[in-house]
Amino acid sequence: MAYQQYMQKERHRPPTNGFQCREDIEKEDHLTSVIFKCNLPHQQQHVVEFNCREPSCGALEGEEEGAVLSEDDYAVDPNFFDEGYSMAGSTGFKVWTGSRLLIEALTWPQDTDCDRLKEIQECVKNADGARIIELGAGVGVVGTYLAAVGSHVLLTDLTTLVENAIDTNLERNERILSNMSIDDDNDKPCPSWLVNGQRIGKGWADATPLDWTKPISEQLTDELASIDFIVASDVVFL
């Protein structure tokens, strides 16, 4: 019965008009990177960007332009022997389908959305800034995007991902969105629980390693006990 309901097209969320993603290739010091880009709601001129090691998987639709790498563009994983790193962790260096779907659901409202989803959509972009933790952030697409529309976000993942992907992508988007106009309601100082927070568009974001096999109390501050939402996408593989 549940499967039949899932397959009913009238229960599917319609395509999101105006939201576009694409990929470019960037070469620096003989290293090739894929730059995943997507525009912010109602602001085609403002785009967030993410440096990835590989093209995305299932995150582009229709005629959206994707990057194509040659065999020579792929490099040996330089973090293969990092402590706590794994083949599962290596999947975090690319963008997956769930990131796009979560961004669309949380930040691009539609008339057919249920009341609870509409409440969440309002919360993530209100002037007070929703307090959010992202698990398994990968290159940081979802958390960075939520910060850009007004939330306060702590992105977490393995140490290798934080140091080699999330931190650099937060810096990249802080710079890219530095000329974005901010309403007085959103022009507030960084929340104290984001220790090294960076201004990302209308909100703030920070990153820290989080090992799911260890007690959270040993890794995160007590202030995080009052967060509003925990978000995660493509963190479980069957």
JSON list of C-alpha atoms in Angstrom, two decimals:
[
{"chain": "A", "resi": 1, "resn": "MET", "atom": "CA", "xyz": [0.00, 0.00, 0.00]},
{"chain": "A", "resi": 2, "resn": "ALA", "atom": "CA", "xyz": [2.77, 2.45, 0.94]},
{"chain": "A", "resi": 3, "resn": "TYR", "atom": "CA", "xyz": [4.61, 1.69, -2.31]},
{"chain": "A", "resi": 4, "resn": "GLN", "atom": "CA", "xyz": [1.45, 2.33, -4.34]},
{"chain": "A", "resi": 5, "resn": "GLN", "atom": "CA", "xyz": [0.96, 5.71, -2.66]},
{"chain": "A", "resi": 6, "resn": "TYR", "atom": "CA", "xyz": [4.61, 6.61, -3.30]},
{"chain": "A", "resi": 7, "resn": "MET", "atom": "CA", "xyz": [4.22, 5.88, -7.00]},
{"chain": "A", "resi": 8, "resn": "GLN", "atom": "CA", "xyz": [1.11, 8.04, -7.41]},
{"chain": "A", "resi": 9, "resn": "LYS", "atom": "CA", "xyz": [2.17, 11.02, -9.52]},
{"chain": "A", "resi": 10, "resn": "GLU", "atom": "CA", "xyz": [-0.38, 13.33, -7.92]},
{"chain": "A", "resi": 11, "resn": "ARG", "atom": "CA", "xyz": [1.50, 12.88, -4.62]},
{"chain": "A", "resi": 12, "resn": "HIS", "atom": "CA", "xyz": [4.81, 14.01, -6.14]},
{"chain": "A", "resi": 13, "resn": "ARG", "atom": "CA", "xyz": [6.05, 17.58, -5.58]},
{"chain": "A", "resi": 14, "resn": "PRO", "atom": "CA", "xyz": [5.91, 19.53, -8.90]},
{"chain": "A", "resi": 15, "resn": "PRO", "atom": "CA", "xyz": [9.16, 20.70, -10.53]},
{"chain": "A", "resi": 16, "resn": "THR", "atom": "CA", "xyz": [10.59, 23.87, -9.00]},
{"chain": "A", "resi": 17, "resn": "ASN", "atom": "CA", "xyz": [10.39, 26.78, -11.43]},
{"chain": "A", "resi": 18, "resn": "GLY", "atom": "CA", "xyz": [13.33, 29.17, -11.31]},
{"chain": "A", "resi": 19, "resn": "PHE", "atom": "CA", "xyz": [15.78, 26.93, -9.48]},
{"chain": "A", "resi": 20, "resn": "GLN", "atom": "CA", "xyz": [18.76, 26.04, -11.65]},
{"chain": "A", "resi": 21, "resn": "CYS", "atom": "CA", "xyz": [22.00, 24.18, -11.09]},
{"chain": "A", "resi": 22, "resn": "ARG", "atom": "CA", "xyz": [25.02, 23.66, -13.29]},
{"chain": "A", "resi": 23, "resn": "GLU", "atom": "CA", "xyz": [28.65, 22.59, -13.18]},
{"chain": "A", "resi": 24, "resn": "ASP", "atom": "CA", "xyz": [31.87, 24.16, -14.41]},
{"chain": "A", "resi": 25, "resn": "ILE", "atom": "CA", "xyz": [35.42, 22.86, -14.46]},
{"chain": "A", "resi": 26, "resn": "GLU", "atom": "CA", "xyz": [38.17, 24.69, -12.63]},
{"chain": "A", "resi": 27, "resn": "LYS", "atom": "CA", "xyz": [41.88, 23.92, -12.99]},
{"chain": "A", "resi": 28, "resn": "GLU", "atom": "CA", "xyz": [44.50, 25.11, -10.50]},
{"chain": "A", "resi": 29, "resn": "ASP", "atom": "CA", "xyz": [48.04, 23.84, -9.93]},
{"chain": "A", "resi": 30, "resn": "HIS", "atom": "CA", "xyz": [47.41, 20.94, -12.34]},
{"chain": "A", "resi": 31, "resn": "LEU", "atom": "CA", "xyz": [44.42, 19.82, -10.25]},
{"chain": "A", "resi": 32, "resn": "THR", "atom": "CA", "xyz": [40.95, 19.64, -11.77]},
{"chain": "A", "resi": 33, "resn": "SER", "atom": "CA", "xyz": [37.86, 20.46, -9.72]},
{"chain": "A", "resi": 34, "resn": "VAL", "atom": "CA", "xyz": [34.16, 20.47, -10.48]},
{"chain": "A", "resi": 35, "resn": "ILE", "atom": "CA", "xyz": [32.35, 23.63, -9.36]},
{"chain": "A", "resi": 36, "resn": "PHE", "atom": "CA", "xyz": [28.70, 22.93, -8.56]},
{"chain": "A", "resi": 37, "resn": "LYS", "atom": "CA", "xyz": [26.54, 26.07, -8.73]},
{"chain": "A", "resi": 38, "resn": "CYS", "atom": "CA", "xyz": [22.93, 26.91, -7.91]},
{"chain": "A", "resi": 39, "resn": "ASN", "atom": "CA", "xyz": [20.98, 30.16, -7.68]},
{"chain": "A", "resi": 40, "resn": "LEU", "atom": "CA", "xyz": [19.25, 31.52, -4.59]},
{"chain": "A", "resi": 41, "resn": "PRO", "atom": "CA", "xyz": [15.44, 31.99, -4.42]},
{"chain": "A", "resi": 42, "resn": "HIS", "atom": "CA", "xyz": [14.20, 35.02, -6.40]},
{"chain": "A", "resi": 43, "resn": "GLN", "atom": "CA", "xyz": [17.80, 36.18, -6.90]},
{"chain": "A", "resi": 44, "resn": "GLN", "atom": "CA", "xyz": [19.14, 34.85, -10.16]},
{"chain": "A", "resi": 45, "resn": "GLN", "atom": "CA", "xyz": [22.17, 37.13, -9.87]},
{"chain": "A", "resi": 46, "resn": "HIS", "atom": "CA", "xyz": [23.31, 35.45, -6.64]},
{"chain": "A", "resi": 47, "resn": "VAL", "atom": "CA", "xyz": [24.75, 31.96, -6.96]},
{"chain": "A", "resi": 48, "resn": "VAL", "atom": "CA", "xyz": [26.37, 29.70, -4.38]},
{"chain": "A", "resi": 49, "resn": "GLU", "atom": "CA", "xyz": [29.32, 27.58, -5.51]},
{"chain": "A", "resi": 50, "resn": "PHE", "atom": "CA", "xyz": [30.94, 24.39, -4.25]},
{"chain": "A", "resi": 51, "resn": "ASN", "atom": "CA", "xyz": [34.32, 22.93, -5.11]},
{"chain": "A", "resi": 52, "resn": "CYS", "atom": "CA", "xyz": [33.94, 19.16, -5.63]},
{"chain": "A", "resi": 53, "resn": "ARG", "atom": "CA", "xyz": [36.31, 16.39, -6.67]},
{"chain": "A", "resi": 54, "resn": "GLU", "atom": "CA", "xyz": [33.85, 14.72, -9.05]},
{"chain": "A", "resi": 55, "resn": "PRO", "atom": "CA", "xyz": [30.74, 15.59, -11.07]},
{"chain": "A", "resi": 56, "resn": "SER", "atom": "CA", "xyz": [27.46, 15.37, -9.17]},
{"chain": "A", "resi": 57, "resn": "CYS", "atom": "CA", "xyz": [25.23, 12.31, -9.20]},
{"chain": "A", "resi": 58, "resn": "GLY", "atom": "CA", "xyz": [21.54, 12.91, -9.90]},
{"chain": "A", "resi": 59, "resn": "ALA", "atom": "CA", "xyz": [21.66, 16.59, -8.88]},
{"chain": "A", "resi": 60, "resn": "LEU", "atom": "CA", "xyz": [21.18, 18.06, -12.37]},
{"chain": "A", "resi": 61, "resn": "GLU", "atom": "CA", "xyz": [17.96, 18.03, -14.35]},
{"chain": "A", "resi": 62, "resn": "GLY", "atom": "CA", "xyz": [16.91, 18.46, -17.95]},
{"chain": "A", "resi": 63, "resn": "GLU", "atom": "CA", "xyz": [19.20, 20.73, -19.93]},
{"chain": "A", "resi": 64, "resn": "GLU", "atom": "CA", "xyz": [21.32, 21.83, -16.96]},
{"chain": "A", "resi": 65, "resn": "GLU", "atom": "CA", "xyz": [24.97, 21.73, -17.90]},
{"chain": "A", "resi": 66, "resn": "GLY", "atom": "CA", "xyz": [27.13, 19.13, -16.18]},
{"chain": "A", "resi": 67, "resn": "ALA", "atom": "CA", "xyz": [30.89, 18.73, -16.04]},
{"chain": "A", "resi": 68, "resn": "VAL", "atom": "CA", "xyz": [32.62, 15.88, -17.85]},
{"chain": "A", "resi": 69, "resn": "LEU", "atom": "CA", "xyz": [36.06, 14.79, -16.66]},
{"chain": "A", "resi": 70, "resn": "SER", "atom": "CA", "xyz": [38.62, 12.79, -18.59]},
{"chain": "A", "resi": 71, "resn": "GLU", "atom": "CA", "xyz": [40.57, 9.94, -17.02]},
{"chain": "A", "resi": 72, "resn": "ASP", "atom": "CA", "xyz": [43.52, 12.28, -16.61]},
{"chain": "A", "resi": 73, "resn": "ASP", "atom": "CA", "xyz": [41.39, 14.68, -14.56]},
{"chain": "A", "resi": 74, "resn": "TYR", "atom": "CA", "xyz": [40.82, 12.14, -11.81]},
{"chain": "A", "resi": 75, "resn": "ALA", "atom": "CA", "xyz": [43.49, 12.08, -9.10]},
{"chain": "A", "resi": 76, "resn": "VAL", "atom": "CA", "xyz": [44.41, 9.57, -6.41]},
{"chain": "A", "resi": 77, "resn": "ASP", "atom": "CA", "xyz": [42.52, 10.38, -3.21]},
{"chain": "A", "resi": 78, "resn": "PRO", "atom": "CA", "xyz": [45.06, 12.36, -1.13]},
{"chain": "A", "resi": 79, "resn": "ASN", "atom": "CA", "xyz": [43.11, 11.70, 2.07]},
{"chain": "A", "resi": 80, "resn": "PHE", "atom": "CA", "xyz": [42.85, 7.93, 1.74]},
{"chain": "A", "resi": 81, "resn": "PHE", "atom": "CA", "xyz": [44.97, 7.27, 4.83]},
{"chain": "A", "resi": 82, "resn": "ASP", "atom": "CA", "xyz": [43.51, 10.02, 7.04]},
{"chain": "A", "resi": 83, "resn": "GLU", "atom": "CA", "xyz": [42.41, 8.88, 10.49]},
{"chain": "A", "resi": 84, "resn": "GLY", "atom": "CA", "xyz": [38.69, 8.10, 10.58]},
{"chain": "A", "resi": 85, "resn": "TYR", "atom": "CA", "xyz": [38.37, 8.39, 6.79]},
{"chain": "A", "resi": 86, "resn": "SER", "atom": "CA", "xyz": [36.75, 5.65, 4.70]},
{"chain": "A", "resi": 87, "resn": "MET", "atom": "CA", "xyz": [35.44, 4.88, 1.24]},
{"chain": "A", "resi": 88, "resn": "ALA", "atom": "CA", "xyz": [32.00, 5.88, 2.51]},
{"chain": "A", "resi": 89, "resn": "GLY", "atom": "CA", "xyz": [33.43, 9.23, 3.59]},
{"chain": "A", "resi": 90, "resn": "SER", "atom": "CA", "xyz": [34.93, 9.78, 0.15]},
{"chain": "A", "resi": 91, "resn": "THR", "atom": "CA", "xyz": [31.41, 10.05, -1.30]},
{"chain": "A", "resi": 92, "resn": "GLY", "atom": "CA", "xyz": [31.10, 13.39, 0.48]},
{"chain": "A", "resi": 93, "resn": "PHE", "atom": "CA", "xyz": [33.34, 15.11, -2.05]},
{"chain": "A", "resi": 94, "resn": "LYS", "atom": "CA", "xyz": [30.56, 15.18, -4.66]},
{"chain": "A", "resi": 95, "resn": "VAL", "atom": "CA", "xyz": [26.96, 16.41, -4.73]},
{"chain": "A", "resi": 96, "resn": "TRP", "atom": "CA", "xyz": [24.10, 13.90, -4.66]},
{"chain": "A", "resi": 97, "resn": "THR", "atom": "CA", "xyz": [20.40, 13.98, -5.52]},
{"chain": "A", "resi": 98, "resn": "GLY", "atom": "CA", "xyz": [19.16, 14.49, -1.96]},
{"chain": "A", "resi": 99, "resn": "SER", "atom": "CA", "xyz": [20.97, 17.82, -1.59]},
{"chain": "A", "resi": 100, "resn": "ARG", "atom": "CA", "xyz": [19.00, 19.34, -4.44]},
{"chain": "A", "resi": 101, "resn": "LEU", "atom": "CA", "xyz": [15.69, 17.89, -3.27]},
{"chain": "A", "resi": 102, "resn": "LEU", "atom": "CA", "xyz": [16.19, 19.14, 0.28]},
{"chain": "A", "resi": 103, "resn": "ILE", "atom": "CA", "xyz": [17.10, 22.64, -0.88]},
{"chain": "A", "resi": 104, "resn": "GLU", "atom": "CA", "xyz": [14.03, 22.81, -3.09]},
{"chain": "A", "resi": 105, "resn": "ALA", "atom": "CA", "xyz": [11.70, 21.54, -0.35]},
{"chain": "A", "resi": 106, "resn": "LEU", "atom": "CA", "xyz": [13.00, 23.86, 2.37]},
{"chain": "A", "resi": 107, "resn": "THR", "atom": "CA", "xyz": [13.62, 27.10, 0.46]},
{"chain": "A", "resi": 108, "resn": "TRP", "atom": "CA", "xyz": [11.43, 27.10, -2.66]},
{"chain": "A", "resi": 109, "resn": "PRO", "atom": "CA", "xyz": [7.77, 27.09, -1.45]},
{"chain": "A", "resi": 110, "resn": "GLN", "atom": "CA", "xyz": [4.95, 25.75, -3.60]},
{"chain": "A", "resi": 111, "resn": "ASP", "atom": "CA", "xyz": [1.19, 26.09, -3.21]},
{"chain": "A", "resi": 112, "resn": "THR", "atom": "CA", "xyz": [0.82, 22.31, -2.89]},
{"chain": "A", "resi": 113, "resn": "ASP", "atom": "CA", "xyz": [3.18, 22.05, 0.10]},
{"chain": "A", "resi": 114, "resn": "CYS", "atom": "CA", "xyz": [1.62, 20.83, 3.35]},
{"chain": "A", "resi": 115, "resn": "ASP", "atom": "CA", "xyz": [1.13, 23.25, 6.26]},
{"chain": "A", "resi": 116, "resn": "ARG", "atom": "CA", "xyz": [4.02, 21.81, 8.30]},
{"chain": "A", "resi": 117, "resn": "LEU", "atom": "CA", "xyz": [6.46, 22.22, 5.42]},
{"chain": "A", "resi": 118, "resn": "LYS", "atom": "CA", "xyz": [5.30, 25.80, 4.91]},
{"chain": "A", "resi": 119, "resn": "GLU", "atom": "CA", "xyz": [6.00, 26.49, 8.61]},
{"chain": "A", "resi": 120, "resn": "ILE", "atom": "CA", "xyz": [9.53, 25.14, 8.23]},
{"chain": "A", "resi": 121, "resn": "GLN", "atom": "CA", "xyz": [10.07, 27.19, 5.06]},
{"chain": "A", "resi": 122, "resn": "GLU", "atom": "CA", "xyz": [9.12, 30.36, 6.93]},
{"chain": "A", "resi": 123, "resn": "CYS", "atom": "CA", "xyz": [11.34, 29.45, 9.86]},
{"chain": "A", "resi": 124, "resn": "VAL", "atom": "CA", "xyz": [14.54, 28.87, 7.85]},
{"chain": "A", "resi": 125, "resn": "LYS", "atom": "CA", "xyz": [14.37, 32.31, 6.27]},
{"chain": "A", "resi": 126, "resn": "ASN", "atom": "CA", "xyz": [12.91, 34.48, 9.06]},
{"chain": "A", "resi": 127, "resn": "ALA", "atom": "CA", "xyz": [14.84, 37.37, 10.56]},
{"chain": "A", "resi": 128, "resn": "ASP", "atom": "CA", "xyz": [15.65, 35.51, 13.79]},
{"chain": "A", "resi": 129, "resn": "GLY", "atom": "CA", "xyz": [17.52, 32.80, 11.89]},
{"chain": "A", "resi": 130, "resn": "ALA", "atom": "CA", "xyz": [16.63, 29.16, 12.47]},
{"chain": "A", "resi": 131, "resn": "ARG", "atom": "CA", "xyz": [19.29, 27.25, 14.44]},
{"chain": "A", "resi": 132, "resn": "ILE", "atom": "CA", "xyz": [20.27, 24.24, 12.33]},
{"chain": "A", "resi": 133, "resn": "ILE", "atom": "CA", "xyz": [22.79, 21.42, 12.46]},
{"chain": "A", "resi": 134, "resn": "GLU", "atom": "CA", "xyz": [23.58, 19.53, 9.28]},
{"chain": "A", "resi": 135, "resn": "LEU", "atom": "CA", "xyz": [24.85, 15.97, 9.54]},
{"chain": "A", "resi": 136, "resn": "GLY", "atom": "CA", "xyz": [27.06, 14.50, 6.84]},
{"chain": "A", "resi": 137, "resn": "ALA", "atom": "CA", "xyz": [27.36, 17.86, 5.10]},
{"chain": "A", "resi": 138, "resn": "GLY", "atom": "CA", "xyz": [29.79, 16.66, 2.43]},
{"chain": "A", "resi": 139, "resn": "VAL", "atom": "CA", "xyz": [30.95, 19.71, 0.47]},
{"chain": "A", "resi": 140, "resn": "GLY", "atom": "CA", "xyz": [28.39, 21.82, 2.32]},
{"chain": "A", "resi": 141, "resn": "VAL", "atom": "CA", "xyz": [25.64, 22.44, -0.23]},
{"chain": "A", "resi": 142, "resn": "VAL", "atom": "CA", "xyz": [22.55, 22.23, 1.99]},
{"chain": "A", "resi": 143, "resn": "GLY", "atom": "CA", "xyz": [23.92, 23.98, 5.07]},
{"chain": "A", "resi": 144, "resn": "THR", "atom": "CA", "xyz": [25.51, 26.79, 3.08]},
{"chain": "A", "resi": 145, "resn": "TYR", "atom": "CA", "xyz": [22.33, 27.33, 1.08]},
{"chain": "A", "resi": 146, "resn": "LEU", "atom": "CA", "xyz": [20.20, 27.49, 4.24]},
{"chain": "A", "resi": 147, "resn": "ALA", "atom": "CA", "xyz": [22.60, 30.04, 5.72]},
{"chain": "A", "resi": 148, "resn": "ALA", "atom": "CA", "xyz": [22.42, 32.13, 2.56]},
{"chain": "A", "resi": 149, "resn": "VAL", "atom": "CA", "xyz": [18.64, 32.50, 2.89]},
{"chain": "A", "resi": 150, "resn": "GLY", "atom": "CA", "xyz": [18.84, 33.47, 6.58]},
{"chain": "A", "resi": 151, "resn": "SER", "atom": "CA", "xyz": [19.48, 30.50, 8.86]},
{"chain": "A", "resi": 152, "resn": "HIS", "atom": "CA", "xyz": [22.30, 29.95, 11.34]},
{"chain": "A", "resi": 153, "resn": "VAL", "atom": "CA", "xyz": [23.91, 26.63, 10.51]},
{"chain": "A", "resi": 154, "resn": "LEU", "atom": "CA", "xyz": [26.57, 24.34, 11.93]},
{"chain": "A", "resi": 155, "resn": "LEU", "atom": "CA", "xyz": [27.78, 21.96, 9.21]},
{"chain": "A", "resi": 156, "resn": "THR", "atom": "CA", "xyz": [29.31, 18.71, 10.44]},
{"chain": "A", "resi": 157, "resn": "ASP", "atom": "CA", "xyz": [31.07, 15.75, 8.85]},
{"chain": "A", "resi": 158, "resn": "LEU", "atom": "CA", "xyz": [34.30, 13.78, 9.11]},
{"chain": "A", "resi": 159, "resn": "THR", "atom": "CA", "xyz": [37.40, 15.82, 9.89]},
{"chain": "A", "resi": 160, "resn": "THR", "atom": "CA", "xyz": [38.72, 15.21, 6.37]},
{"chain": "A", "resi": 161, "resn": "LEU", "atom": "CA", "xyz": [35.57, 16.67, 4.79]},
{"chain": "A", "resi": 162, "resn": "VAL", "atom": "CA", "xyz": [35.51, 19.67, 7.12]},
{"chain": "A", "resi": 163, "resn": "GLU", "atom": "CA", "xyz": [39.14, 20.57, 6.53]},
{"chain": "A", "resi": 164, "resn": "ASN", "atom": "CA", "xyz": [39.32, 19.81, 2.80]},
{"chain": "A", "resi": 165, "resn": "ALA", "atom": "CA", "xyz": [35.86, 20.73, 1.52]},
{"chain": "A", "resi": 166, "resn": "ILE", "atom": "CA", "xyz": [33.44, 22.50, 3.87]},
{"chain": "A", "resi": 167, "resn": "ASP", "atom": "CA", "xyz": [35.80, 25.13, 5.28]},
{"chain": "A", "resi": 168, "resn": "THR", "atom": "CA", "xyz": [37.05, 26.18, 1.85]},
{"chain": "A", "resi": 169, "resn": "ASN", "atom": "CA", "xyz": [33.54, 26.25, 0.41]},
{"chain": "A", "resi": 170, "resn": "LEU", "atom": "CA", "xyz": [32.27, 28.42, 3.26]},
{"chain": "A", "resi": 171, "resn": "GLU", "atom": "CA", "xyz": [35.11, 30.85, 2.61]},
{"chain": "A", "resi": 172, "resn": "ARG", "atom": "CA", "xyz": [34.31, 30.77, -1.10]},
{"chain": "A", "resi": 173, "resn": "ASN", "atom": "CA", "xyz": [30.65, 31.64, -0.56]},
{"chain": "A", "resi": 174, "resn": "GLU", "atom": "CA", "xyz": [31.36, 34.24, 2.09]},
{"chain": "A", "resi": 175, "resn": "ARG", "atom": "CA", "xyz": [33.38, 36.03, -0.58]},
{"chain": "A", "resi": 176, "resn": "ILE", "atom": "CA", "xyz": [30.90, 35.43, -3.41]},
{"chain": "A", "resi": 177, "resn": "LEU", "atom": "CA", "xyz": [27.92, 36.73, -1.44]},
{"chain": "A", "resi": 178, "resn": "SER", "atom": "CA", "xyz": [29.75, 39.63, 0.23]},
{"chain": "A", "resi": 179, "resn": "ASN", "atom": "CA", "xyz": [27.92, 42.14, -2.01]},
{"chain": "A", "resi": 180, "resn": "MET", "atom": "CA", "xyz": [24.48, 40.63, -1.35]},
{"chain": "A", "resi": 181, "resn": "SER", "atom": "CA", "xyz": [22.07, 43.18, 0.10]},
{"chain": "A", "resi": 182, "resn": "ILE", "atom": "CA", "xyz": [20.97, 42.35, 3.64]},
{"chain": "A", "resi": 183, "resn": "ASP", "atom": "CA", "xyz": [17.84, 43.72, 5.32]},
{"chain": "A", "resi": 184, "resn": "ASP", "atom": "CA", "xyz": [18.22, 45.41, 8.69]},
{"chain": "A", "resi": 185, "resn": "ASP", "atom": "CA", "xyz": [16.29, 42.52, 10.25]},
{"chain": "A", "resi": 186, "resn": "ASN", "atom": "CA", "xyz": [18.93, 40.06, 9.04]},
{"chain": "A", "resi": 187, "resn": "ASP", "atom": "CA", "xyz": [21.93, 42.27, 9.82]},
{"chain": "A", "resi": 188, "resn": "LYS", "atom": "CA", "xyz": [22.70, 40.73, 13.19]},
{"chain": "A", "resi": 189, "resn": "PRO", "atom": "CA", "xyz": [26.01, 39.59, 14.76]},
{"chain": "A", "resi": 190, "resn": "CYS", "atom": "CA", "xyz": [27.12, 35.98, 14.54]},
{"chain": "A", "resi": 191, "resn": "PRO", "atom": "CA", "xyz": [25.48, 33.75, 17.19]},
{"chain": "A", "resi": 192, "resn": "SER", "atom": "CA", "xyz": [27.89, 32.77, 19.98]},
{"chain": "A", "resi": 193, "resn": "TRP", "atom": "CA", "xyz": [27.35, 29.03, 19.41]},
{"chain": "A", "resi": 194, "resn": "LEU", "atom": "CA", "xyz": [28.89, 29.36, 15.95]},
{"chain": "A", "resi": 195, "resn": "VAL", "atom": "CA", "xyz": [32.41, 29.83, 17.31]},
{"chain": "A", "resi": 196, "resn": "ASN", "atom": "CA", "xyz": [34.07, 30.67, 13.98]},
{"chain": "A", "resi": 197, "resn": "GLY", "atom": "CA", "xyz": [30.95, 31.68, 12.10]},
{"chain": "A", "resi": 198, "resn": "GLN", "atom": "CA", "xyz": [31.15, 33.24, 8.68]},
{"chain": "A", "resi": 199, "resn": "ARG", "atom": "CA", "xyz": [28.59, 35.55, 7.10]},
{"chain": "A", "resi": 200, "resn": "ILE", "atom": "CA", "xyz": [26.95, 33.64, 4.24]},
{"chain": "A", "resi": 201, "resn": "GLY", "atom": "CA", "xyz": [24.38, 35.86, 2.52]},
{"chain": "A", "resi": 202, "resn": "LYS", "atom": "CA", "xyz": [21.63, 36.63, 5.03]},
{"chain": "A", "resi": 203, "resn": "GLY", "atom": "CA", "xyz": [22.76, 34.13, 7.66]},
{"chain": "A", "resi": 204, "resn": "TRP", "atom": "CA", "xyz": [25.76, 32.60, 9.38]},
{"chain": "A", "resi": 205, "resn": "ALA", "atom": "CA", "xyz": [27.54, 29.26, 9.09]},
{"chain": "A", "resi": 206, "resn": "ASP", "atom": "CA", "xyz": [30.35, 27.36, 10.77]},
{"chain": "A", "resi": 207, "resn": "ALA", "atom": "CA", "xyz": [31.76, 23.85, 10.47]},
{"chain": "A", "resi": 208, "resn": "THR", "atom": "CA", "xyz": [33.10, 21.29, 12.91]},
{"chain": "A", "resi": 209, "resn": "PRO", "atom": "CA", "xyz": [34.00, 17.59, 12.80]},
{"chain": "A", "resi": 210, "resn": "LEU", "atom": "CA", "xyz": [31.43, 15.20, 14.25]},
{"chain": "A", "resi": 211, "resn": "ASP", "atom": "CA", "xyz": [32.07, 11.49, 14.75]},
{"chain": "A", "resi": 212, "resn": "TRP", "atom": "CA", "xyz": [28.79, 9.59, 14.99]},
{"chain": "A", "resi": 213, "resn": "THR", "atom": "CA", "xyz": [30.47, 6.74, 16.89]},
{"chain": "A", "resi": 214, "resn": "LYS", "atom": "CA", "xyz": [31.35, 9.01, 19.85]},
{"chain": "A", "resi": 215, "resn": "PRO", "atom": "CA", "xyz": [29.11, 10.79, 22.40]},
{"chain": "A", "resi": 216, "resn": "ILE", "atom": "CA", "xyz": [27.83, 14.13, 21.10]},
{"chain": "A", "resi": 217, "resn": "SER", "atom": "CA", "xyz": [28.41, 15.72, 24.51]},
{"chain": "A", "resi": 218, "resn": "GLU", "atom": "CA", "xyz": [32.14, 15.26, 24.02]},
{"chain": "A", "resi": 219, "resn": "GLN", "atom": "CA", "xyz": [32.13, 17.03, 20.67]},
{"chain": "A", "resi": 220, "resn": "LEU", "atom": "CA", "xyz": [29.50, 19.80, 20.68]},
{"chain": "A", "resi": 221, "resn": "THR", "atom": "CA", "xyz": [28.65, 22.58, 23.14]},
{"chain": "A", "resi": 222, "resn": "ASP", "atom": "CA", "xyz": [25.62, 22.58, 25.45]},
{"chain": "A", "resi": 223, "resn": "GLU", "atom": "CA", "xyz": [24.18, 25.53, 23.54]},
{"chain": "A", "resi": 224, "resn": "LEU", "atom": "CA", "xyz": [23.26, 23.16, 20.73]},
{"chain": "A", "resi": 225, "resn": "ALA", "atom": "CA", "xyz": [20.62, 21.54, 22.94]},
{"chain": "A", "resi": 226, "resn": "SER", "atom": "CA", "xyz": [18.14, 24.21, 21.79]},
{"chain": "A", "resi": 227, "resn": "ILE", "atom": "CA", "xyz": [18.56, 23.93, 18.02]},
{"chain": "A", "resi": 228, "resn": "ASP", "atom": "CA", "xyz": [15.49, 24.09, 15.81]},
{"chain": "A", "resi": 229, "resn": "PHE", "atom": "CA", "xyz": [16.27, 21.52, 13.12]},
{"chain": "A", "resi": 230, "resn": "ILE", "atom": "CA", "xyz": [18.64, 18.73, 12.23]},
{"chain": "A", "resi": 231, "resn": "VAL", "atom": "CA", "xyz": [19.02, 18.23, 8.47]},
{"chain": "A", "resi": 232, "resn": "ALA", "atom": "CA", "xyz": [20.76, 15.49, 6.53]},
{"chain": "A", "resi": 233, "resn": "SER", "atom": "CA", "xyz": [20.70, 14.23, 2.95]},
{"chain": "A", "resi": 234, "resn": "ASP", "atom": "CA", "xyz": [22.19, 11.12, 1.32]},
{"chain": "A", "resi": 235, "resn": "VAL", "atom": "CA", "xyz": [23.83, 9.93, 4.52]},
{"chain": "A", "resi": 236, "resn": "VAL", "atom": "CA", "xyz": [22.61, 6.31, 4.39]},
{"chain": "A", "resi": 237, "resn": "PHE", "atom": "CA", "xyz": [23.54, 3.82, 1.69]},
{"chain": "A", "resi": 238, "resn": "LEU", "atom": "CA", "xyz": [21.83, 0.44, 1.38]}
]
